[in-house]
PDB file of C-alpha atoms (C1' of nucleotides) in Angstrom:
ATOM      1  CA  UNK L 219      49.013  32.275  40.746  1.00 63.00           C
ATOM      2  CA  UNK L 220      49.249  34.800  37.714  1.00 68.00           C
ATOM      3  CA  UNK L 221      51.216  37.889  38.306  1.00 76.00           C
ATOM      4  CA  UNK L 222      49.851  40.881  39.342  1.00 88.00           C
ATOM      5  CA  UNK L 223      48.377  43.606  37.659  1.00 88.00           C
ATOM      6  CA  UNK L 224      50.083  47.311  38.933  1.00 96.00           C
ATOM      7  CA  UNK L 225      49.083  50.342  37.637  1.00 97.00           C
ATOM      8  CA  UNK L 226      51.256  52.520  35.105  1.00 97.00           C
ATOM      9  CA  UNK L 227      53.226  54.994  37.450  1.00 98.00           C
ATOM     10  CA  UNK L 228      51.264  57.304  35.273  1.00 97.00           C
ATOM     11  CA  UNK L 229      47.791  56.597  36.159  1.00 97.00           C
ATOM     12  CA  UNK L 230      48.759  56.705  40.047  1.00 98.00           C
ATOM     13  CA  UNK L 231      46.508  59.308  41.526  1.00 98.00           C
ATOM     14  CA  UNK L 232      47.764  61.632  44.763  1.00 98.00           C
ATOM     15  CA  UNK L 233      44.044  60.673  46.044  1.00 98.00           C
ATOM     16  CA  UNK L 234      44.673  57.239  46.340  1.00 98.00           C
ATOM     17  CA  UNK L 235      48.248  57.197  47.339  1.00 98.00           C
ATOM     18  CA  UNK L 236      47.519  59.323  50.338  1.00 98.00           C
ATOM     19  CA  UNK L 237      44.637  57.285  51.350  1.00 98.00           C
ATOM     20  CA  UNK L 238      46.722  53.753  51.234  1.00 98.00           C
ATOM     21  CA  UNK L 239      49.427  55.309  53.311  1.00 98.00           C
ATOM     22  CA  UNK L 240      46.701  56.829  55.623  1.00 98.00           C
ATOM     23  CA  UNK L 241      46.382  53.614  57.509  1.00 98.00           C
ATOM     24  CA  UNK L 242      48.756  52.562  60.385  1.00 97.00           C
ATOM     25  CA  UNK L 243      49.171  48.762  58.988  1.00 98.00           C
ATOM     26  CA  UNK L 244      50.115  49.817  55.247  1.00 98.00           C
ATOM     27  CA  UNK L 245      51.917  52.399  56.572  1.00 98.00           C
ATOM     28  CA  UNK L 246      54.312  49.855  58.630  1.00 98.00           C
ATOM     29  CA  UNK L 247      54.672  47.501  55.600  1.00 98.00           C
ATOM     30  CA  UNK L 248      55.432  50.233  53.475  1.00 98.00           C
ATOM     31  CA  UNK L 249      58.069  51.717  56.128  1.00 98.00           C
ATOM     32  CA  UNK L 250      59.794  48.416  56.377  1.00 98.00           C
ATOM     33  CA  UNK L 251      60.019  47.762  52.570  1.00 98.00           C
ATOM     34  CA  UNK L 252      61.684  51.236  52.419  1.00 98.00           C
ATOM     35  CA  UNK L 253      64.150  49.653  55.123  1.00 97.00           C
ATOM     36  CA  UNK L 254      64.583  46.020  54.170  1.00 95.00           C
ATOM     37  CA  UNK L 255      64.346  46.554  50.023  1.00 95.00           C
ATOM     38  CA  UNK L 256      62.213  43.278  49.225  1.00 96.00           C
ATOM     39  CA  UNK L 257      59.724  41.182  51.665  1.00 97.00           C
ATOM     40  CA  UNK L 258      56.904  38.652  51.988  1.00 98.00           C
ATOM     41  CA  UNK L 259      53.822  39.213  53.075  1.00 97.00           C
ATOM     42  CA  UNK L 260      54.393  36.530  55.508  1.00 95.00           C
ATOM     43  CA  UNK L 261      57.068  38.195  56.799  1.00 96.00           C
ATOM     44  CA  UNK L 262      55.442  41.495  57.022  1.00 96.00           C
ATOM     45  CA  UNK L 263      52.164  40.443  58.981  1.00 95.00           C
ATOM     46  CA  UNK L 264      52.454  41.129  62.483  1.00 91.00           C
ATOM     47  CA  UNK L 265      50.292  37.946  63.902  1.00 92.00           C
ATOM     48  CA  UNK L 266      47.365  39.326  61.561  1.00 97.00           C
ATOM     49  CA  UNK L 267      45.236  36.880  59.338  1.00 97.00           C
ATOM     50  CA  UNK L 268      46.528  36.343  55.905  1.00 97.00           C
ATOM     51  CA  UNK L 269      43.197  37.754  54.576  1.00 98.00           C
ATOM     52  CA  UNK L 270      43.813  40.844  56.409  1.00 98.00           C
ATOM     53  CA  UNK L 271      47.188  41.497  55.206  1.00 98.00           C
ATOM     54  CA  UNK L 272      45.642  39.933  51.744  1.00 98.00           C
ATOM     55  CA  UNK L 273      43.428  43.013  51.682  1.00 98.00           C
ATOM     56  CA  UNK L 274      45.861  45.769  52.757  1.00 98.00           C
ATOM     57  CA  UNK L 275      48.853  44.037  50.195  1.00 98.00           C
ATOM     58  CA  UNK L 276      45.965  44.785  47.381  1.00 98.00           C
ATOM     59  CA  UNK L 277      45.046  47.868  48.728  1.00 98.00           C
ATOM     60  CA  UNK L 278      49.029  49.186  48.335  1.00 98.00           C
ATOM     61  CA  UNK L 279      49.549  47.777  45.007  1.00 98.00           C
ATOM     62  CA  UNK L 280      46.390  49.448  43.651  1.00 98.00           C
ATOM     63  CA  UNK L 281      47.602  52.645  44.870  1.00 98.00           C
ATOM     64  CA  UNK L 282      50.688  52.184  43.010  1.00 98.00           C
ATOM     65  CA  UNK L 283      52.982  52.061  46.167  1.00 98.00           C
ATOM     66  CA  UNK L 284      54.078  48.166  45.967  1.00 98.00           C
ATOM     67  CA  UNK L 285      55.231  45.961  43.582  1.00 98.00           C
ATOM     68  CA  UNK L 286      54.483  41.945  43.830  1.00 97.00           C
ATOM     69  CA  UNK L 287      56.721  39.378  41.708  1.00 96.00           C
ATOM     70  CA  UNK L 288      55.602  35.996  42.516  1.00 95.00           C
ATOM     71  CA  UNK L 289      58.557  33.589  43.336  1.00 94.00           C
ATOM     72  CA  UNK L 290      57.564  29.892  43.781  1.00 93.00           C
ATOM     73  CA  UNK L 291      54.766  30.254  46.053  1.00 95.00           C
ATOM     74  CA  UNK L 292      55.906  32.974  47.898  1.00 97.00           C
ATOM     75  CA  UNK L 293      55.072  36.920  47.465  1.00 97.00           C
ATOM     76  CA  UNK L 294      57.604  39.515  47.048  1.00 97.00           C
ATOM     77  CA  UNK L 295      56.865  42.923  47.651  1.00 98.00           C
ATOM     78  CA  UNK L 296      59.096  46.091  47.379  1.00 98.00           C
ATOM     79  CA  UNK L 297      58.131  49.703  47.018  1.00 98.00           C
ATOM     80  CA  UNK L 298      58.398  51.285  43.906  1.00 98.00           C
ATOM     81  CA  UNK L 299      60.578  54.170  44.989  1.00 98.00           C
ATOM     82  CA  UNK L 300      62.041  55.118  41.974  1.00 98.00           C
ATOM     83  CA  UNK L 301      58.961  55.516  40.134  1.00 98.00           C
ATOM     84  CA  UNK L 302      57.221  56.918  43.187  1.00 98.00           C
ATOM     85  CA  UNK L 303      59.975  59.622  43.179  1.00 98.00           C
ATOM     86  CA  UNK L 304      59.504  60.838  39.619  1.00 98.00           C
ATOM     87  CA  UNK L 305      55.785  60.672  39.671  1.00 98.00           C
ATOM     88  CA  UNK L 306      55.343  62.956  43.168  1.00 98.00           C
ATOM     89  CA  UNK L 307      59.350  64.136  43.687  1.00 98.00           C
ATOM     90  CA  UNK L 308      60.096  64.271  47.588  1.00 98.00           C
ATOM     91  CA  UNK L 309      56.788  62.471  48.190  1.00 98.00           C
ATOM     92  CA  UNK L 310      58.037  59.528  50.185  1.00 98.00           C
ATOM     93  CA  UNK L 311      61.307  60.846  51.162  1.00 98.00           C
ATOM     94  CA  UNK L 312      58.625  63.476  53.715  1.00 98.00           C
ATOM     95  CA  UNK L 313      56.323  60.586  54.532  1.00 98.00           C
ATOM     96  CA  UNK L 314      59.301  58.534  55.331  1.00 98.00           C
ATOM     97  CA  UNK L 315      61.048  60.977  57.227  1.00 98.00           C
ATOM     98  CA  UNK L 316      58.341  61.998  59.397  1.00 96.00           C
ATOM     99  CA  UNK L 317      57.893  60.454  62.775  1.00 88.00           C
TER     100      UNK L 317
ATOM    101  CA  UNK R 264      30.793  81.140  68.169  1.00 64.00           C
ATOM    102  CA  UNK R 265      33.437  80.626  70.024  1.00 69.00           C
ATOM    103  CA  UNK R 266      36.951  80.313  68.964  1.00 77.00           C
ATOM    104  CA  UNK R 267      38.368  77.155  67.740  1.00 88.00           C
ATOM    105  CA  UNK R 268      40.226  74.575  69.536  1.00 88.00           C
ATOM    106  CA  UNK R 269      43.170  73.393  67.096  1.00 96.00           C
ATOM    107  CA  UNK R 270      45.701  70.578  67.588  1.00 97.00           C
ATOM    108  CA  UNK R 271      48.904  71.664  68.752  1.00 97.00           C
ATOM    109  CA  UNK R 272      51.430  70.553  65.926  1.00 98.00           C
ATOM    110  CA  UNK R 273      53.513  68.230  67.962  1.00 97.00           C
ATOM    111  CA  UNK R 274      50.267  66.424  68.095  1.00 97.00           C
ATOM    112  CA  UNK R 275      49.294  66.354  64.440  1.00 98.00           C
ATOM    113  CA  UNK R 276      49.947  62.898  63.250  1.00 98.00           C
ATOM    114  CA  UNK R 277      50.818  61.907  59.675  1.00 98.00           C
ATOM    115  CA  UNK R 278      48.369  59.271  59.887  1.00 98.00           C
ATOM    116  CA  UNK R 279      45.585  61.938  60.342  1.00 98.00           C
ATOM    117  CA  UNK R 280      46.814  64.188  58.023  1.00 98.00           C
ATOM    118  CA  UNK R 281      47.506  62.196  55.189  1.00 98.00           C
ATOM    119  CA  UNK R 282      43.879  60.625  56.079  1.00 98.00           C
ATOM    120  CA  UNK R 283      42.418  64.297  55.444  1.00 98.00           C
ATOM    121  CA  UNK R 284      44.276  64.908  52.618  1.00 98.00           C
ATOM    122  CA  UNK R 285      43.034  61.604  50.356  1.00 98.00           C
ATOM    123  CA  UNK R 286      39.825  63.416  50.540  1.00 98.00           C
ATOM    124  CA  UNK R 287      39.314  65.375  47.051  1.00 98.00           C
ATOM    125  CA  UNK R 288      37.032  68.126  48.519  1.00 98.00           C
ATOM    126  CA  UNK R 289      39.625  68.891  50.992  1.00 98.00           C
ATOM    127  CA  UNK R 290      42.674  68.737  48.690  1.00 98.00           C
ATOM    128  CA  UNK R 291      40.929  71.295  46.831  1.00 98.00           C
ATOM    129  CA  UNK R 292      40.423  73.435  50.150  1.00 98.00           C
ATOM    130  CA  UNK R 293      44.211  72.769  50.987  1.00 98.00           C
ATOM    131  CA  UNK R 294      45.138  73.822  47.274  1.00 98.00           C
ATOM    132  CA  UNK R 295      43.498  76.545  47.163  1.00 98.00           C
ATOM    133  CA  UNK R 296      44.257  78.034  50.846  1.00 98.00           C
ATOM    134  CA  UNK R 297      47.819  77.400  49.499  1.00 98.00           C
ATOM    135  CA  UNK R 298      46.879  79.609  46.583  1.00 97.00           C
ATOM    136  CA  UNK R 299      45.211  82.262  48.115  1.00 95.00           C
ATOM    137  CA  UNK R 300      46.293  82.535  51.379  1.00 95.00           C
ATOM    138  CA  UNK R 301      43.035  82.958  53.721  1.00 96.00           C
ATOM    139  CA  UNK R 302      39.900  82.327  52.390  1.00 98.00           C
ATOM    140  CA  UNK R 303      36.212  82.054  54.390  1.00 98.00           C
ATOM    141  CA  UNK R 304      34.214  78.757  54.224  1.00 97.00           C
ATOM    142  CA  UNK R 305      31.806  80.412  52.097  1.00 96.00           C
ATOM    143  CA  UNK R 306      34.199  81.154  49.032  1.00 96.00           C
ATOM    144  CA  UNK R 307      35.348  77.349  49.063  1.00 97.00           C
ATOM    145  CA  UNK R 308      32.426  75.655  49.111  1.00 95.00           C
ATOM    146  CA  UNK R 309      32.056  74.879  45.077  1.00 91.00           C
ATOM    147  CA  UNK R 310      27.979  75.219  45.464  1.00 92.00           C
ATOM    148  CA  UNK R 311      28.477  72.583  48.032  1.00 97.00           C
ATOM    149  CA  UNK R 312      26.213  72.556  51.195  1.00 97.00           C
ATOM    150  CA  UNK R 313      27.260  73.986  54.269  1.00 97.00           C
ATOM    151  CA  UNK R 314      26.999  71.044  55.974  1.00 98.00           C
ATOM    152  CA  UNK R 315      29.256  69.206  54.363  1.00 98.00           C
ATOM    153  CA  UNK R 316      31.723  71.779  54.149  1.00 98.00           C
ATOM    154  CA  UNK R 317      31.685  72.501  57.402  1.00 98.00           C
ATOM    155  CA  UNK R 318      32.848  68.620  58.118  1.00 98.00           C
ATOM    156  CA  UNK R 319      35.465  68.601  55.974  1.00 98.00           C
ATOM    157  CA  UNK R 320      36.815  72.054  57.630  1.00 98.00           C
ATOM    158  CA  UNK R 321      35.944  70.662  60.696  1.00 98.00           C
ATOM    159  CA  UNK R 322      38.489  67.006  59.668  1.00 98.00           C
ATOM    160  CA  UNK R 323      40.883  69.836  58.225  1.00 98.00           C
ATOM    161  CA  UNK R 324      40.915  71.822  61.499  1.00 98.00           C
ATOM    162  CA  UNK R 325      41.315  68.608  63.406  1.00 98.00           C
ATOM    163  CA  UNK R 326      44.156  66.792  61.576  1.00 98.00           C
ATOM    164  CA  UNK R 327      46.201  70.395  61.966  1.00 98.00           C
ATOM    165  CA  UNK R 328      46.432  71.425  58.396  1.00 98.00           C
ATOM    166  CA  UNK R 329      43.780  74.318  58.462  1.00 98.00           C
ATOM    167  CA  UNK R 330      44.091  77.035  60.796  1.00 98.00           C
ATOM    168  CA  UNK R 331      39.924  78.910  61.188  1.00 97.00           C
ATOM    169  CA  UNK R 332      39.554  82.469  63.036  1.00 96.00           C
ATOM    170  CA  UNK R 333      36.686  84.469  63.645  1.00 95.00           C
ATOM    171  CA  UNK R 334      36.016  87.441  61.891  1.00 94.00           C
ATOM    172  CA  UNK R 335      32.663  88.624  62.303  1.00 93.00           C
ATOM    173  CA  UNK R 336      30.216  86.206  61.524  1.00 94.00           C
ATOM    174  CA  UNK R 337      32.659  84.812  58.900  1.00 97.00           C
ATOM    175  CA  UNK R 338      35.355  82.186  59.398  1.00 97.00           C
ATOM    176  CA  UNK R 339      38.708  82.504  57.846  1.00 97.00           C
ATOM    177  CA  UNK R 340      41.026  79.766  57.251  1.00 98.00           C
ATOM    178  CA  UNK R 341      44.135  79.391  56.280  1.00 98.00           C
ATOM    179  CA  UNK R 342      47.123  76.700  55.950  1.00 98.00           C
ATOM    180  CA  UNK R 343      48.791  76.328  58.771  1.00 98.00           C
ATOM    181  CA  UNK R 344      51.814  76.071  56.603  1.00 98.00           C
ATOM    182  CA  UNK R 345      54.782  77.030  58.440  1.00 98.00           C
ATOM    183  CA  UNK R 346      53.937  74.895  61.674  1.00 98.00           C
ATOM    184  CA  UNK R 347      53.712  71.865  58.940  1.00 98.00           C
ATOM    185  CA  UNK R 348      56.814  72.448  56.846  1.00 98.00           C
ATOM    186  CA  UNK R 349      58.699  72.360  60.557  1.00 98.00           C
ATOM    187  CA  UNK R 350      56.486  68.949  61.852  1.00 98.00           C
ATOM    188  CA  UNK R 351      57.077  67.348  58.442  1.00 98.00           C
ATOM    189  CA  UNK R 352      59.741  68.991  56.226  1.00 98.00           C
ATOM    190  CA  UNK R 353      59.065  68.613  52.680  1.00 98.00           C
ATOM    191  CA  UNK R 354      55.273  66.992  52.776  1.00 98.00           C
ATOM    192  CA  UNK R 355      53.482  69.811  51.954  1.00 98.00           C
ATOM    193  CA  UNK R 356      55.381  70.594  49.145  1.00 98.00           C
ATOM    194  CA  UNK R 357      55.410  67.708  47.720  1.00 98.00           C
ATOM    195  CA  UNK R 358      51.522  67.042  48.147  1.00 98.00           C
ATOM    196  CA  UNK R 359      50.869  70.419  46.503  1.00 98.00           C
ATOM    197  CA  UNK R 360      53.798  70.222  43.743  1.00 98.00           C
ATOM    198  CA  UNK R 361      51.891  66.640  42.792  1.00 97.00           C
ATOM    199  CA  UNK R 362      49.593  66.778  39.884  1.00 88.00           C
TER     200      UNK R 362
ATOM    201  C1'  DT F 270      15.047  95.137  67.762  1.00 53.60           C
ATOM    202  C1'  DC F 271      14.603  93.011  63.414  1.00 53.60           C
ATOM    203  C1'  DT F 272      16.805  90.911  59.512  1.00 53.60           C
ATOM    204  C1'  DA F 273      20.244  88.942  56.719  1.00 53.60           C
ATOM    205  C1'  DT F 274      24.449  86.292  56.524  1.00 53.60           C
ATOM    206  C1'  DA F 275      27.958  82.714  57.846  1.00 53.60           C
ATOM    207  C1'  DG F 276      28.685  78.434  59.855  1.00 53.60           C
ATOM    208  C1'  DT F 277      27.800  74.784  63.275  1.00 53.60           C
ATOM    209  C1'  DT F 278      25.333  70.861  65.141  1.00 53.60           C
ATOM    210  C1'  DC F 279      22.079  67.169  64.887  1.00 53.60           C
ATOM    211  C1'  DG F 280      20.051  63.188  62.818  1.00 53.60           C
ATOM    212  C1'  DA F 281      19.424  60.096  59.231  1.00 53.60           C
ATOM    213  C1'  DT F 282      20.922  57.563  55.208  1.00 53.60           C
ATOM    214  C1'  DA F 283      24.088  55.659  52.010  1.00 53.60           C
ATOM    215  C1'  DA F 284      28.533  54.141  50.786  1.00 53.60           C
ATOM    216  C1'  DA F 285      33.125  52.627  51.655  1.00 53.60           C
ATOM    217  C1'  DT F 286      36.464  50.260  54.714  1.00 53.60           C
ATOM    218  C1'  DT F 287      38.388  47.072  57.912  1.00 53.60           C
ATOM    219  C1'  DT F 288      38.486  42.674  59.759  1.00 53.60           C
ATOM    220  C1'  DC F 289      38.640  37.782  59.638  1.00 53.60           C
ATOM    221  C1'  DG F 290      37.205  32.801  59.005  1.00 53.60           C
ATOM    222  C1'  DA F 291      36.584  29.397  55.466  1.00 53.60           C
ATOM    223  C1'  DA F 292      37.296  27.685  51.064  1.00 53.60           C
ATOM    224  C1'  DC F 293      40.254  27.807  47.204  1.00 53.60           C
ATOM    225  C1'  DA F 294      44.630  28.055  44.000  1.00 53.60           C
ATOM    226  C1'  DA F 295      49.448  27.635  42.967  1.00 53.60           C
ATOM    227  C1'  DT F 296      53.903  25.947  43.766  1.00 53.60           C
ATOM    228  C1'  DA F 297      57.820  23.201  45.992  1.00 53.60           C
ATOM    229  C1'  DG F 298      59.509  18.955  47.572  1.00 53.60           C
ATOM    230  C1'  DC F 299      59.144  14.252  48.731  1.00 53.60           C
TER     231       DC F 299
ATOM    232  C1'  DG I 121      50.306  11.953  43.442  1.00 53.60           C
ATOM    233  C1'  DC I 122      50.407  13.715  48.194  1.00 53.60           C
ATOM    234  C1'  DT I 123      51.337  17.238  51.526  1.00 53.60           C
ATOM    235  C1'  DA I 124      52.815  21.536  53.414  1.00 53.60           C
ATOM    236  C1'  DT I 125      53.276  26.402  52.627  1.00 53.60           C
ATOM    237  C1'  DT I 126      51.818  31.008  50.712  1.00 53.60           C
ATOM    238  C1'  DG I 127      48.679  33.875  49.610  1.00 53.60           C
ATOM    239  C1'  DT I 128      44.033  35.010  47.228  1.00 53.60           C
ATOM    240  C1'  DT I 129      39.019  35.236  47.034  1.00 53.60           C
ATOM    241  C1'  DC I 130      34.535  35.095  49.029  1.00 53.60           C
ATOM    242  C1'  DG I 131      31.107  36.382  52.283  1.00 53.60           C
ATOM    243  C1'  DA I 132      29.571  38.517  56.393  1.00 53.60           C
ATOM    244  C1'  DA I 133      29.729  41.713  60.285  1.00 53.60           C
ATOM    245  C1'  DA I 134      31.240  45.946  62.423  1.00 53.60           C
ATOM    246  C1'  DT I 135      33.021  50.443  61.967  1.00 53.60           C
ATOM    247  C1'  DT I 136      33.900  54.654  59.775  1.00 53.60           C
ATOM    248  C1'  DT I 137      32.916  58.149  56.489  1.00 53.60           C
ATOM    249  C1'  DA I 138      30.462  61.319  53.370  1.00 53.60           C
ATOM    250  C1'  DT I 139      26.396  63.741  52.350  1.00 53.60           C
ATOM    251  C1'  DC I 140      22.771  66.859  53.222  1.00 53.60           C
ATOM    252  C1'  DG I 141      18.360  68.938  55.119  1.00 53.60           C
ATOM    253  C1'  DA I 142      16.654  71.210  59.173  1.00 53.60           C
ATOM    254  C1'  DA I 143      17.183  73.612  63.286  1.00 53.60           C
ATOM    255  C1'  DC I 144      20.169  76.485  65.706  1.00 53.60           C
ATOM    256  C1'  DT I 145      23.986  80.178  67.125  1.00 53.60           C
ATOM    257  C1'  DA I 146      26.486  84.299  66.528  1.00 53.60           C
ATOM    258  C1'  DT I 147      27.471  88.626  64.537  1.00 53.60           C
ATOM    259  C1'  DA I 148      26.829  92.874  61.583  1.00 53.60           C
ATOM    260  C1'  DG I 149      24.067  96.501  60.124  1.00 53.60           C
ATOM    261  C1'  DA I 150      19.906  99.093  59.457  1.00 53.60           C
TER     262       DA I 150
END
DNA sequence: TCTATAGTTCGATAAATTTCGAACAATAGC
DNA sequence: GCTATTGTTCGAAATTTATCGAACTATAGA
């Protein structure tokens, strides 16, 4: 599997970010790669089908939210807070806050 | 027309919100109530139809970020900004500093 | 009462999204 | 090479969403 493409932090629209985050299942992945730094999708799928989570996992890195590194055959994802921060400052920290 | 029914805040979910925002018709509605304070349907429309607007006031109304009261025959709207910076400290701010 | 104005509601259509099984691709380990 | 594991891609079905014309409601003002 090739590496993934992921948008310049630059060309990450507010549009898109908001509407990746405005569903419940992305918003739990992203919530527990906030919490447990670096995951794989595997681990992050709740019982769902892998073409589910598939879809969502493309859906985040699109939006600029997630970064994938491939590592053997297995997908790690983390957010990319830093970059997040300076592109939309105290973006995440409110959405990750809130309850 | 009778007065609106709006969400208490407690009840306002993030998912809902965040769902209205990704929308770039009503971003621009939230921006510019931001801007200008209170505003009628009529001056935000952007040669839109009435229709339409009135959904997207209507998703507004219903995912707690737009507050509408009658005035006549016209409806004024306006952020419901304080009740939001208490329910989710910092979002708002954020979402409007982005660019 | 008659008219103009501001918005809502209804209904239909088009487009985008979510979901998931099945087939496929890439890698690790034997 | 063979097999198991991870995750992607494809295709289809169901749901949601956006858009907008037409009919309707409510109020102000003459």
């Amino acid at each position: 599997m090739r590496p993934f493409k992921h948008p310049e932090i630059d060309a990450v629209t507010l549009e898109h970010l908001l509407h990746a985050l405005s569903d419940p299942v992305r918003m739990d992945i992203v919530r527990r790669l906030a919490d447990e730094g670096e995951a794989s999708c595997n681990a992050l799928d709740g019982g769902r089908p892998k073409s589910s989570m598939s879809h969502h996992f493309r859906v985040l890195r699109e939006a600029g939210l997630v970064w994938t590194r491939n590592d053997g055959t297995v997908h790690m994802n983390s957010l990319r807070r830093k970059e997040l921060d300076k592109r939309f400052p105290g973006l995440m920290k409110a959405v990750l806050t809130a309850k």
